[in-house]
Amino acid sequence: MNLGISGKWALVCAASKGLGRGCAEALVQEGVNVVITARGDDALQSTARALRALDPDVEVRAVAGDITTAEGRAAALAACPQVDILVNNAGGPPPGDFREWDRDAWLKALDANMLTPIALIQAVIDPMAARGFGRIVNITSAAVKAPIDVLGLSNGARSGLTGFVAGVARQPRVAGANVTINNLLPGPFDTDRLRATAVGAAAKSGKSIDEVLAVRRQANPSGRFGTAQEFGAYCAFLCSVHAGYVTGQNLLMDGGAYPGTF
Ligand code: NAD
């Protein structure tokens, strides 16, 4: 299937590794020019080189910076001639016990996983509508649908974003202008983030990291973790010309882990 987005420009946030990188790779493979961001410049430049190697005709720009700051967002937006596609992503908040989270911990989580995507949506949505094409995908979490108690910061902040998106996506001047906003909800995907959470669980339980990961794989109906490539392919489809009638949705990608019918 030709996704029909070759030559468009995408801003893919937090994309040197993991799910963001998977999205950038899939878009580049469809001929989309990308601006990718991450905090660490070394990993970012290495990812940019790998993306250029996928398609030498595609332009790849790498902007190092913290996307949760106003400066980081301004630099990312300035590097993108026009944002036809926005993939919102940032690191997830740390796990913990809600009794220990102070206001500062909450503000950090809200900044990263709610207010940053909202600020970027605000910056790009009207120009998208004026051009008659826009695709926004927010990487959230399966925890929005099935909360994980130790990830309360994530459950809370991402649910705030989800509520906001539900309203904006349905505005006639957004949906009616061929601008879609959807949330992709990853379950367990094989990335550094997942491995980092396994390190904590291993230390607590006295098991090895491999044992913890094996138990988690078996606990999933598919018997495995998802891959960043699978995630990227779904994201690219949502960004395609074919997905203009899909908006305001929370799309779970979890190997069947969520036990409900709907
Ligand atoms: P990852 O650690 O593999 O990659 C995170 C990427 O984000 C890296 O490129 C990192 O440099 C970049 N990044 C982090 N904070 C940033 C910031 N402030 N500014 C710019 N770049 C930043 O993580 P991942 O597994 O790809 O996770 C991506 C998102 O999806 C996270 O919010 C995570 O909580 C969420 N998520 C992941 C899983 C999973 O199983 N992997 C499941 C549910 C939710």
PDB file of C-alpha atoms and ligand atoms in Angstrom:
ATOM      1  CA  MET A   1       0.000   0.000   0.000  1.00  0.00           C
ATOM      2  CA  ASN A   2       1.277   3.461  -0.884  1.00  0.00           C
ATOM      3  CA  LEU A   3       0.596   5.636   2.159  1.00  0.00           C
ATOM      4  CA  GLY A   4       0.485   8.769   0.001  1.00  0.00           C
ATOM      5  CA  ILE A   5       2.638  10.938   2.298  1.00  0.00           C
ATOM      6  CA  SER A   6       5.924  11.010   0.406  1.00  0.00           C
ATOM      7  CA  GLY A   7       7.469  14.512   0.471  1.00  0.00           C
ATOM      8  CA  LYS A   8       5.594  15.611   3.593  1.00  0.00           C
ATOM      9  CA  TRP A   9       7.392  16.855   6.721  1.00  0.00           C
ATOM     10  CA  ALA A  10       7.111  15.167  10.105  1.00  0.00           C
ATOM     11  CA  LEU A  11       8.287  16.270  13.527  1.00  0.00           C
ATOM     12  CA  VAL A  12       8.967  13.128  15.553  1.00  0.00           C
ATOM     13  CA  CYS A  13       9.768  13.964  19.182  1.00  0.00           C
ATOM     14  CA  ALA A  14      12.047  11.865  21.398  1.00  0.00           C
ATOM     15  CA  ALA A  15      13.160   9.699  18.492  1.00  0.00           C
ATOM     16  CA  SER A  16      16.777   8.668  18.995  1.00  0.00           C
ATOM     17  CA  LYS A  17      15.642   5.315  20.404  1.00  0.00           C
ATOM     18  CA  GLY A  18      12.663   3.091  21.020  1.00  0.00           C
ATOM     19  CA  LEU A  19       9.144   3.811  19.834  1.00  0.00           C
ATOM     20  CA  GLY A  20       9.881   7.328  18.571  1.00  0.00           C
ATOM     21  CA  ARG A  21      12.718   5.992  16.441  1.00  0.00           C
ATOM     22  CA  GLY A  22      10.430   3.224  15.139  1.00  0.00           C
ATOM     23  CA  CYS A  23       7.944   5.893  14.017  1.00  0.00           C
ATOM     24  CA  ALA A  24      10.674   7.979  12.354  1.00  0.00           C
ATOM     25  CA  GLU A  25      11.995   4.908  10.500  1.00  0.00           C
ATOM     26  CA  ALA A  26       8.566   3.953   9.183  1.00  0.00           C
ATOM     27  CA  LEU A  27       7.875   7.511   8.015  1.00  0.00           C
ATOM     28  CA  VAL A  28      11.248   7.806   6.278  1.00  0.00           C
ATOM     29  CA  GLN A  29      10.547   4.513   4.513  1.00  0.00           C
ATOM     30  CA  GLU A  30       7.403   6.183   3.154  1.00  0.00           C
ATOM     31  CA  GLY A  31       9.436   9.102   1.796  1.00  0.00           C
ATOM     32  CA  VAL A  32       8.555  11.535   4.591  1.00  0.00           C
ATOM     33  CA  ASN A  33      11.170  14.161   5.548  1.00  0.00           C
ATOM     34  CA  VAL A  34      11.686  14.163   9.299  1.00  0.00           C
ATOM     35  CA  VAL A  35      12.912  16.340  12.118  1.00  0.00           C
ATOM     36  CA  ILE A  36      13.878  14.117  15.027  1.00  0.00           C
ATOM     37  CA  THR A  37      14.670  15.234  18.549  1.00  0.00           C
ATOM     38  CA  ALA A  38      16.274  13.801  21.680  1.00  0.00           C
ATOM     39  CA  ARG A  39      18.271  15.202  24.572  1.00  0.00           C
ATOM     40  CA  GLY A  40      21.582  13.421  23.899  1.00  0.00           C
ATOM     41  CA  ASP A  41      23.228  14.535  20.656  1.00  0.00           C
ATOM     42  CA  ASP A  42      25.419  11.424  20.085  1.00  0.00           C
ATOM     43  CA  ALA A  43      22.587   8.901  19.957  1.00  0.00           C
ATOM     44  CA  LEU A  44      20.479  11.375  17.989  1.00  0.00           C
ATOM     45  CA  GLN A  45      23.130  11.915  15.295  1.00  0.00           C
ATOM     46  CA  SER A  46      23.701   8.174  15.025  1.00  0.00           C
ATOM     47  CA  THR A  47      19.943   7.630  14.515  1.00  0.00           C
ATOM     48  CA  ALA A  48      19.867  10.447  11.944  1.00  0.00           C
ATOM     49  CA  ARG A  49      22.634   8.711   9.959  1.00  0.00           C
ATOM     50  CA  ALA A  50      20.738   5.408  10.070  1.00  0.00           C
ATOM     51  CA  LEU A  51      17.556   7.138   8.871  1.00  0.00           C
ATOM     52  CA  ARG A  52      19.379   8.836   5.966  1.00  0.00           C
ATOM     53  CA  ALA A  53      20.732   5.442   4.924  1.00  0.00           C
ATOM     54  CA  LEU A  54      17.143   4.146   4.604  1.00  0.00           C
ATOM     55  CA  ASP A  55      16.356   6.655   1.870  1.00  0.00           C
ATOM     56  CA  PRO A  56      18.997   9.113   0.628  1.00  0.00           C
ATOM     57  CA  ASP A  57      16.277  11.220  -1.064  1.00  0.00           C
ATOM     58  CA  VAL A  58      14.628  11.983   2.245  1.00  0.00           C
ATOM     59  CA  GLU A  59      15.775  14.918   4.372  1.00  0.00           C
ATOM     60  CA  VAL A  60      16.543  14.104   7.995  1.00  0.00           C
ATOM     61  CA  ARG A  61      17.231  16.918  10.464  1.00  0.00           C
ATOM     62  CA  ALA A  62      18.329  16.209  14.031  1.00  0.00           C
ATOM     63  CA  VAL A  63      17.672  18.736  16.785  1.00  0.00           C
ATOM     64  CA  ALA A  64      19.165  17.999  20.200  1.00  0.00           C
ATOM     65  CA  GLY A  65      17.172  19.387  23.097  1.00  0.00           C
ATOM     66  CA  ASP A  66      14.673  18.704  25.826  1.00  0.00           C
ATOM     67  CA  ILE A  67      11.239  18.660  24.211  1.00  0.00           C
ATOM     68  CA  THR A  68       9.627  19.326  27.605  1.00  0.00           C
ATOM     69  CA  THR A  69      11.084  22.864  27.626  1.00  0.00           C
ATOM     70  CA  ALA A  70       9.861  25.863  25.638  1.00  0.00           C
ATOM     71  CA  GLU A  71      13.349  26.247  24.111  1.00  0.00           C
ATOM     72  CA  GLY A  72      13.468  22.581  23.058  1.00  0.00           C
ATOM     73  CA  ARG A  73      10.076  22.835  21.384  1.00  0.00           C
ATOM     74  CA  ALA A  74      10.929  26.131  19.657  1.00  0.00           C
ATOM     75  CA  ALA A  75      14.148  24.651  18.225  1.00  0.00           C
ATOM     76  CA  ALA A  76      12.342  21.540  16.975  1.00  0.00           C
ATOM     77  CA  LEU A  77       9.575  23.565  15.332  1.00  0.00           C
ATOM     78  CA  ALA A  78      12.060  25.993  13.768  1.00  0.00           C
ATOM     79  CA  ALA A  79      13.870  23.108  12.059  1.00  0.00           C
ATOM     80  CA  CYS A  80      10.709  21.841  10.338  1.00  0.00           C
ATOM     81  CA  PRO A  81       9.682  23.855   7.242  1.00  0.00           C
ATOM     82  CA  GLN A  82       6.067  22.870   7.885  1.00  0.00           C
ATOM     83  CA  VAL A  83       4.677  20.239  10.220  1.00  0.00           C
ATOM     84  CA  ASP A  84       2.351  17.988   8.228  1.00  0.00           C
ATOM     85  CA  ILE A  85       2.772  15.143  10.713  1.00  0.00           C
ATOM     86  CA  LEU A  86       3.465  15.453  14.443  1.00  0.00           C
ATOM     87  CA  VAL A  87       4.423  12.476  16.578  1.00  0.00           C
ATOM     88  CA  ASN A  88       4.330  13.522  20.223  1.00  0.00           C
ATOM     89  CA  ASN A  89       6.608  11.551  22.516  1.00  0.00           C
ATOM     90  CA  ALA A  90       8.841  12.035  25.557  1.00  0.00           C
ATOM     91  CA  GLY A  91      10.306   9.862  28.276  1.00  0.00           C
ATOM     92  CA  GLY A  92       7.800   8.360  30.708  1.00  0.00           C
ATOM     93  CA  PRO A  93       7.690   9.343  34.391  1.00  0.00           C
ATOM     94  CA  PRO A  94       9.399   7.112  36.967  1.00  0.00           C
ATOM     95  CA  PRO A  95       7.430   4.461  38.877  1.00  0.00           C
ATOM     96  CA  GLY A  96       6.858   4.869  42.599  1.00  0.00           C
ATOM     97  CA  ASP A  97       4.422   5.210  45.483  1.00  0.00           C
ATOM     98  CA  PHE A  98       1.988   8.123  45.140  1.00  0.00           C
ATOM     99  CA  ARG A  99       2.476   8.946  48.848  1.00  0.00           C
ATOM    100  CA  GLU A 100       5.968  10.119  47.973  1.00  0.00           C
ATOM    101  CA  TRP A 101       5.194  12.306  44.955  1.00  0.00           C
ATOM    102  CA  ASP A 102       5.359  16.002  45.693  1.00  0.00           C
ATOM    103  CA  ARG A 103       4.130  18.865  43.542  1.00  0.00           C
ATOM    104  CA  ASP A 104       7.425  19.002  41.670  1.00  0.00           C
ATOM    105  CA  ALA A 105       7.183  15.319  40.651  1.00  0.00           C
ATOM    106  CA  TRP A 106       3.670  15.948  39.341  1.00  0.00           C
ATOM    107  CA  LEU A 107       4.678  19.079  37.453  1.00  0.00           C
ATOM    108  CA  LYS A 108       7.507  17.178  35.726  1.00  0.00           C
ATOM    109  CA  ALA A 109       5.140  14.388  34.653  1.00  0.00           C
ATOM    110  CA  LEU A 110       2.483  16.859  33.514  1.00  0.00           C
ATOM    111  CA  ASP A 111       5.065  18.877  31.577  1.00  0.00           C
ATOM    112  CA  ALA A 112       6.443  15.834  29.769  1.00  0.00           C
ATOM    113  CA  ASN A 113       3.335  13.774  29.099  1.00  0.00           C
ATOM    114  CA  MET A 114       0.515  16.293  28.944  1.00  0.00           C
ATOM    115  CA  LEU A 115       1.516  19.941  28.554  1.00  0.00           C
ATOM    116  CA  THR A 116       4.319  19.387  26.002  1.00  0.00           C
ATOM    117  CA  PRO A 117       2.138  17.496  23.512  1.00  0.00           C
ATOM    118  CA  ILE A 118      -0.626  20.065  24.042  1.00  0.00           C
ATOM    119  CA  ALA A 119       1.795  22.950  23.353  1.00  0.00           C
ATOM    120  CA  LEU A 120       3.003  21.296  20.150  1.00  0.00           C
ATOM    121  CA  ILE A 121      -0.547  20.560  19.004  1.00  0.00           C
ATOM    122  CA  GLN A 122      -1.384  24.207  19.657  1.00  0.00           C
ATOM    123  CA  ALA A 123       1.601  25.322  17.556  1.00  0.00           C
ATOM    124  CA  VAL A 124       0.886  23.171  14.496  1.00  0.00           C
ATOM    125  CA  ILE A 125      -2.854  22.550  14.283  1.00  0.00           C
ATOM    126  CA  ASP A 126      -4.147  25.739  12.648  1.00  0.00           C
ATOM    127  CA  PRO A 127      -1.507  25.741   9.870  1.00  0.00           C
ATOM    128  CA  MET A 128      -2.338  22.052   9.276  1.00  0.00           C
ATOM    129  CA  ALA A 129      -6.025  22.912   8.976  1.00  0.00           C
ATOM    130  CA  ALA A 130      -5.249  25.812   6.620  1.00  0.00           C
ATOM    131  CA  ARG A 131      -3.337  23.402   4.333  1.00  0.00           C
ATOM    132  CA  GLY A 132      -6.107  20.777   4.530  1.00  0.00           C
ATOM    133  CA  PHE A 133      -3.894  17.978   5.822  1.00  0.00           C
ATOM    134  CA  GLY A 134      -2.537  17.107   9.241  1.00  0.00           C
ATOM    135  CA  ARG A 135      -1.814  13.974  11.220  1.00  0.00           C
ATOM    136  CA  ILE A 136      -1.037  14.019  14.920  1.00  0.00           C
ATOM    137  CA  VAL A 137      -0.161  10.850  16.813  1.00  0.00           C
ATOM    138  CA  ASN A 138       0.476  10.974  20.542  1.00  0.00           C
ATOM    139  CA  ILE A 139       2.441   8.098  22.017  1.00  0.00           C
ATOM    140  CA  THR A 140       0.706   7.530  25.362  1.00  0.00           C
ATOM    141  CA  SER A 141       0.430   4.182  27.150  1.00  0.00           C
ATOM    142  CA  ALA A 142      -1.768   1.151  27.716  1.00  0.00           C
ATOM    143  CA  ALA A 143      -1.817   2.465  31.295  1.00  0.00           C
ATOM    144  CA  VAL A 144      -4.407   5.030  30.169  1.00  0.00           C
ATOM    145  CA  LYS A 145      -6.864   2.162  29.611  1.00  0.00           C
ATOM    146  CA  ALA A 146      -5.664  -0.248  32.296  1.00  0.00           C
ATOM    147  CA  PRO A 147      -3.797   1.756  34.969  1.00  0.00           C
ATOM    148  CA  ILE A 148      -0.596   0.338  36.447  1.00  0.00           C
ATOM    149  CA  ASP A 149      -0.536   1.373  40.116  1.00  0.00           C
ATOM    150  CA  VAL A 150       3.190   2.195  40.377  1.00  0.00           C
ATOM    151  CA  LEU A 151       2.921   4.350  37.239  1.00  0.00           C
ATOM    152  CA  GLY A 152       0.434   6.788  38.783  1.00  0.00           C
ATOM    153  CA  LEU A 153       2.296   9.812  37.402  1.00  0.00           C
ATOM    154  CA  SER A 154       1.939   8.364  33.920  1.00  0.00           C
ATOM    155  CA  ASN A 155      -1.692   7.273  34.452  1.00  0.00           C
ATOM    156  CA  GLY A 156      -2.628  10.759  35.606  1.00  0.00           C
ATOM    157  CA  ALA A 157      -0.686  12.930  33.159  1.00  0.00           C
ATOM    158  CA  ARG A 158      -1.530  10.853  30.093  1.00  0.00           C
ATOM    159  CA  SER A 159      -5.213  10.684  31.013  1.00  0.00           C
ATOM    160  CA  GLY A 160      -5.215  14.489  31.066  1.00  0.00           C
ATOM    161  CA  LEU A 161      -3.795  14.558  27.543  1.00  0.00           C
ATOM    162  CA  THR A 162      -6.314  11.923  26.443  1.00  0.00           C
ATOM    163  CA  GLY A 163      -9.259  13.993  27.681  1.00  0.00           C
ATOM    164  CA  PHE A 164      -7.929  17.113  25.976  1.00  0.00           C
ATOM    165  CA  VAL A 165      -7.371  15.317  22.658  1.00  0.00           C
ATOM    166  CA  ALA A 166     -10.865  13.786  22.726  1.00  0.00           C
ATOM    167  CA  GLY A 167     -12.366  17.253  22.574  1.00  0.00           C
ATOM    168  CA  VAL A 168      -9.996  18.955  20.136  1.00  0.00           C
ATOM    169  CA  ALA A 169      -9.981  16.117  17.597  1.00  0.00           C
ATOM    170  CA  ARG A 170     -13.749  16.458  17.230  1.00  0.00           C
ATOM    171  CA  GLN A 171     -13.807  20.175  16.524  1.00  0.00           C
ATOM    172  CA  PRO A 172     -15.310  20.668  13.037  1.00  0.00           C
ATOM    173  CA  ARG A 173     -12.491  23.052  12.100  1.00  0.00           C
ATOM    174  CA  VAL A 174     -10.022  20.247  12.929  1.00  0.00           C
ATOM    175  CA  ALA A 175     -11.730  17.017  11.794  1.00  0.00           C
ATOM    176  CA  GLY A 176     -13.431  18.905   8.956  1.00  0.00           C
ATOM    177  CA  ALA A 177     -10.053  20.153   7.696  1.00  0.00           C
ATOM    178  CA  ASN A 178      -8.574  16.657   7.307  1.00  0.00           C
ATOM    179  CA  VAL A 179      -6.561  17.010  10.501  1.00  0.00           C
ATOM    180  CA  THR A 180      -6.648  13.930  12.709  1.00  0.00           C
ATOM    181  CA  ILE A 181      -5.391  13.410  16.250  1.00  0.00           C
ATOM    182  CA  ASN A 182      -5.061   9.909  17.651  1.00  0.00           C
ATOM    183  CA  ASN A 183      -3.338   8.323  20.612  1.00  0.00           C
ATOM    184  CA  LEU A 184      -1.317   5.139  20.247  1.00  0.00           C
ATOM    185  CA  LEU A 185      -1.255   3.162  23.501  1.00  0.00           C
ATOM    186  CA  PRO A 186       1.745   0.839  23.745  1.00  0.00           C
ATOM    187  CA  GLY A 187       1.651  -2.203  25.974  1.00  0.00           C
ATOM    188  CA  PRO A 188       5.042  -3.868  26.541  1.00  0.00           C
ATOM    189  CA  PHE A 189       7.513  -3.056  23.758  1.00  0.00           C
ATOM    190  CA  ASP A 190      11.105  -4.179  23.664  1.00  0.00           C
ATOM    191  CA  THR A 191      12.892  -0.870  24.243  1.00  0.00           C
ATOM    192  CA  ASP A 192      15.392   0.617  26.697  1.00  0.00           C
ATOM    193  CA  ARG A 193      12.470   1.934  28.742  1.00  0.00           C
ATOM    194  CA  LEU A 194      11.035  -1.556  29.210  1.00  0.00           C
ATOM    195  CA  ARG A 195      14.462  -2.932  30.128  1.00  0.00           C
ATOM    196  CA  ALA A 196      14.978  -0.116  32.653  1.00  0.00           C
ATOM    197  CA  THR A 197      11.735  -1.040  34.422  1.00  0.00           C
ATOM    198  CA  ALA A 198      12.902  -4.689  34.483  1.00  0.00           C
ATOM    199  CA  VAL A 199      16.124  -3.659  36.247  1.00  0.00           C
ATOM    200  CA  GLY A 200      14.079  -2.172  39.109  1.00  0.00           C
ATOM    201  CA  ALA A 201      11.798  -5.217  39.304  1.00  0.00           C
ATOM    202  CA  ALA A 202      14.794  -7.586  39.304  1.00  0.00           C
ATOM    203  CA  ALA A 203      16.467  -5.712  42.166  1.00  0.00           C
ATOM    204  CA  LYS A 204      13.237  -5.852  44.212  1.00  0.00           C
ATOM    205  CA  SER A 205      12.461  -9.532  43.572  1.00  0.00           C
ATOM    206  CA  GLY A 206      15.994 -10.971  43.643  1.00  0.00           C
ATOM    207  CA  LYS A 207      15.454 -12.443  40.141  1.00  0.00           C
ATOM    208  CA  SER A 208      17.732 -11.788  37.210  1.00  0.00           C
ATOM    209  CA  ILE A 209      16.696  -9.239  34.564  1.00  0.00           C
ATOM    210  CA  ASP A 210      16.328 -12.046  32.025  1.00  0.00           C
ATOM    211  CA  GLU A 211      14.008 -13.946  34.375  1.00  0.00           C
ATOM    212  CA  VAL A 212      11.874 -10.853  34.929  1.00  0.00           C
ATOM    213  CA  LEU A 213      11.662 -10.272  31.171  1.00  0.00           C
ATOM    214  CA  ALA A 214      10.794 -13.922  30.499  1.00  0.00           C
ATOM    215  CA  VAL A 215       7.913 -13.798  33.002  1.00  0.00           C
ATOM    216  CA  ARG A 216       6.638 -10.596  31.405  1.00  0.00           C
ATOM    217  CA  ARG A 217       6.787 -12.104  27.921  1.00  0.00           C
ATOM    218  CA  GLN A 218       4.863 -15.190  29.065  1.00  0.00           C
ATOM    219  CA  ALA A 219       2.260 -12.999  30.774  1.00  0.00           C
ATOM    220  CA  ASN A 220       1.353 -11.493  27.391  1.00  0.00           C
ATOM    221  CA  PRO A 221      -1.111 -13.504  25.234  1.00  0.00           C
ATOM    222  CA  SER A 222       1.248 -13.142  22.271  1.00  0.00           C
ATOM    223  CA  GLY A 223       4.114 -14.612  24.321  1.00  0.00           C
ATOM    224  CA  ARG A 224       6.405 -11.748  23.344  1.00  0.00           C
ATOM    225  CA  PHE A 225       7.049  -8.020  23.477  1.00  0.00           C
ATOM    226  CA  GLY A 226       6.141  -5.741  20.612  1.00  0.00           C
ATOM    227  CA  THR A 227       8.847  -4.252  18.422  1.00  0.00           C
ATOM    228  CA  ALA A 228       9.500  -0.607  17.627  1.00  0.00           C
ATOM    229  CA  GLN A 229       9.135  -1.500  13.922  1.00  0.00           C
ATOM    230  CA  GLU A 230       5.583  -2.776  14.472  1.00  0.00           C
ATOM    231  CA  PHE A 231       4.765   0.336  16.428  1.00  0.00           C
ATOM    232  CA  GLY A 232       6.216   2.569  13.706  1.00  0.00           C
ATOM    233  CA  ALA A 233       4.222   0.837  10.974  1.00  0.00           C
ATOM    234  CA  TYR A 234       0.942   1.437  12.815  1.00  0.00           C
ATOM    235  CA  CYS A 235       1.914   5.063  13.402  1.00  0.00           C
ATOM    236  CA  ALA A 236       2.786   5.547   9.707  1.00  0.00           C
ATOM    237  CA  PHE A 237      -0.595   4.154   8.671  1.00  0.00           C
ATOM    238  CA  LEU A 238      -2.352   6.593  11.002  1.00  0.00           C
ATOM    239  CA  CYS A 239      -0.346   9.373   9.338  1.00  0.00           C
ATOM    240  CA  SER A 240      -1.316   8.211   5.861  1.00  0.00           C
ATOM    241  CA  VAL A 241      -3.843   9.666   3.443  1.00  0.00           C
ATOM    242  CA  HIS A 242      -5.937   6.540   4.028  1.00  0.00           C
ATOM    243  CA  ALA A 243      -6.530   7.248   7.720  1.00  0.00           C
ATOM    244  CA  GLY A 244      -8.343  10.582   7.377  1.00  0.00           C
ATOM    245  CA  TYR A 245     -11.561   9.120   8.843  1.00  0.00           C
ATOM    246  CA  VAL A 246      -9.851   7.854  12.010  1.00  0.00           C
ATOM    247  CA  THR A 247      -9.678  10.547  14.654  1.00  0.00           C
ATOM    248  CA  GLY A 248      -9.993  11.048  18.398  1.00  0.00           C
ATOM    249  CA  GLN A 249      -9.213   7.374  18.982  1.00  0.00           C
ATOM    250  CA  ASN A 250      -7.186   5.570  21.637  1.00  0.00           C
ATOM    251  CA  LEU A 251      -5.584   2.682  19.814  1.00  0.00           C
ATOM    252  CA  LEU A 252      -4.168  -0.048  21.968  1.00  0.00           C
ATOM    253  CA  MET A 253      -1.197  -2.059  20.757  1.00  0.00           C
ATOM    254  CA  ASP A 254      -0.455  -4.650  23.399  1.00  0.00           C
ATOM    255  CA  GLY A 255      -0.421  -8.189  21.975  1.00  0.00           C
ATOM    256  CA  GLY A 256      -3.876  -8.803  23.485  1.00  0.00           C
ATOM    257  CA  ALA A 257      -2.900  -8.016  27.089  1.00  0.00           C
ATOM    258  CA  TYR A 258      -5.955  -5.830  27.789  1.00  0.00           C
ATOM    259  CA  PRO A 259      -8.614  -8.360  28.807  1.00  0.00           C
ATOM    260  CA  GLY A 260     -11.781  -6.468  27.758  1.00  0.00           C
ATOM    261  CA  THR A 261     -13.977  -6.964  24.701  1.00  0.00           C
ATOM    262  CA  PHE A 262     -13.878  -3.229  23.897  1.00  0.00           C
TER     263      PHE A 262
HETATM  264  P1  NAD B   1      13.100   4.689  25.229  1.00  0.00           P
HETATM  265  O1  NAD B   1      13.722   4.969  26.552  1.00  0.00           O
HETATM  266  O2  NAD B   1      13.476   3.490  24.476  1.00  0.00           O
HETATM  267  O3  NAD B   1      13.303   5.954  24.261  1.00  0.00           O
HETATM  268  C1  NAD B   1      12.939   7.235  24.709  1.00  0.00           C
HETATM  269  C2  NAD B   1      13.419   8.269  23.702  1.00  0.00           C
HETATM  270  O4  NAD B   1      12.948   9.541  24.153  1.00  0.00           O
HETATM  271  C3  NAD B   1      14.930   8.387  23.604  1.00  0.00           C
HETATM  272  O5  NAD B   1      15.255   8.699  22.285  1.00  0.00           O
HETATM  273  C4  NAD B   1      15.231   9.581  24.518  1.00  0.00           C
HETATM  274  O6  NAD B   1      16.419  10.226  24.166  1.00  0.00           O
HETATM  275  C5  NAD B   1      14.033  10.446  24.237  1.00  0.00           C
HETATM  276  N1  NAD B   1      13.658  11.402  25.278  1.00  0.00           N
HETATM  277  C6  NAD B   1      13.315  11.094  26.550  1.00  0.00           C
HETATM  278  N2  NAD B   1      12.993  12.228  27.188  1.00  0.00           N
HETATM  279  C7  NAD B   1      13.135  13.245  26.312  1.00  0.00           C
HETATM  280  C8  NAD B   1      12.959  14.643  26.387  1.00  0.00           C
HETATM  281  N3  NAD B   1      12.575  15.238  27.520  1.00  0.00           N
HETATM  282  N4  NAD B   1      13.205  15.400  25.288  1.00  0.00           N
HETATM  283  C9  NAD B   1      13.612  14.818  24.147  1.00  0.00           C
HETATM  284  N5  NAD B   1      13.795  13.498  24.016  1.00  0.00           N
HETATM  285  C10 NAD B   1      13.563  12.723  25.090  1.00  0.00           C
HETATM  286  O7  NAD B   1      11.517   4.711  25.557  1.00  0.00           O
HETATM  287  P2  NAD B   1      10.296   4.051  24.742  1.00  0.00           P
HETATM  288  O8  NAD B   1      10.087   2.673  25.267  1.00  0.00           O
HETATM  289  O9  NAD B   1      10.468   4.280  23.302  1.00  0.00           O
HETATM  290  O10 NAD B   1       9.068   4.905  25.307  1.00  0.00           O
HETATM  291  C11 NAD B   1       8.531   6.020  24.632  1.00  0.00           C
HETATM  292  C12 NAD B   1       7.299   6.467  25.412  1.00  0.00           C
HETATM  293  O11 NAD B   1       6.340   5.408  25.423  1.00  0.00           O
HETATM  294  C13 NAD B   1       7.608   6.794  26.883  1.00  0.00           C
HETATM  295  O12 NAD B   1       6.823   7.877  27.294  1.00  0.00           O
HETATM  296  C14 NAD B   1       7.178   5.530  27.599  1.00  0.00           C
HETATM  297  O13 NAD B   1       6.819   5.770  28.941  1.00  0.00           O
HETATM  298  C15 NAD B   1       5.981   5.120  26.763  1.00  0.00           C
HETATM  299  N6  NAD B   1       5.659   3.687  26.903  1.00  0.00           N
HETATM  300  C16 NAD B   1       6.578   2.731  26.562  1.00  0.00           C
HETATM  301  C17 NAD B   1       6.237   1.389  26.737  1.00  0.00           C
HETATM  302  C18 NAD B   1       7.207   0.282  26.393  1.00  0.00           C
HETATM  303  O14 NAD B   1       6.923  -0.883  26.689  1.00  0.00           O
HETATM  304  N7  NAD B   1       8.345   0.547  25.784  1.00  0.00           N
HETATM  305  C19 NAD B   1       4.979   1.027  27.228  1.00  0.00           C
HETATM  306  C20 NAD B   1       4.081   2.025  27.556  1.00  0.00           C
HETATM  307  C21 NAD B   1       4.428   3.369  27.396  1.00  0.00           C
END
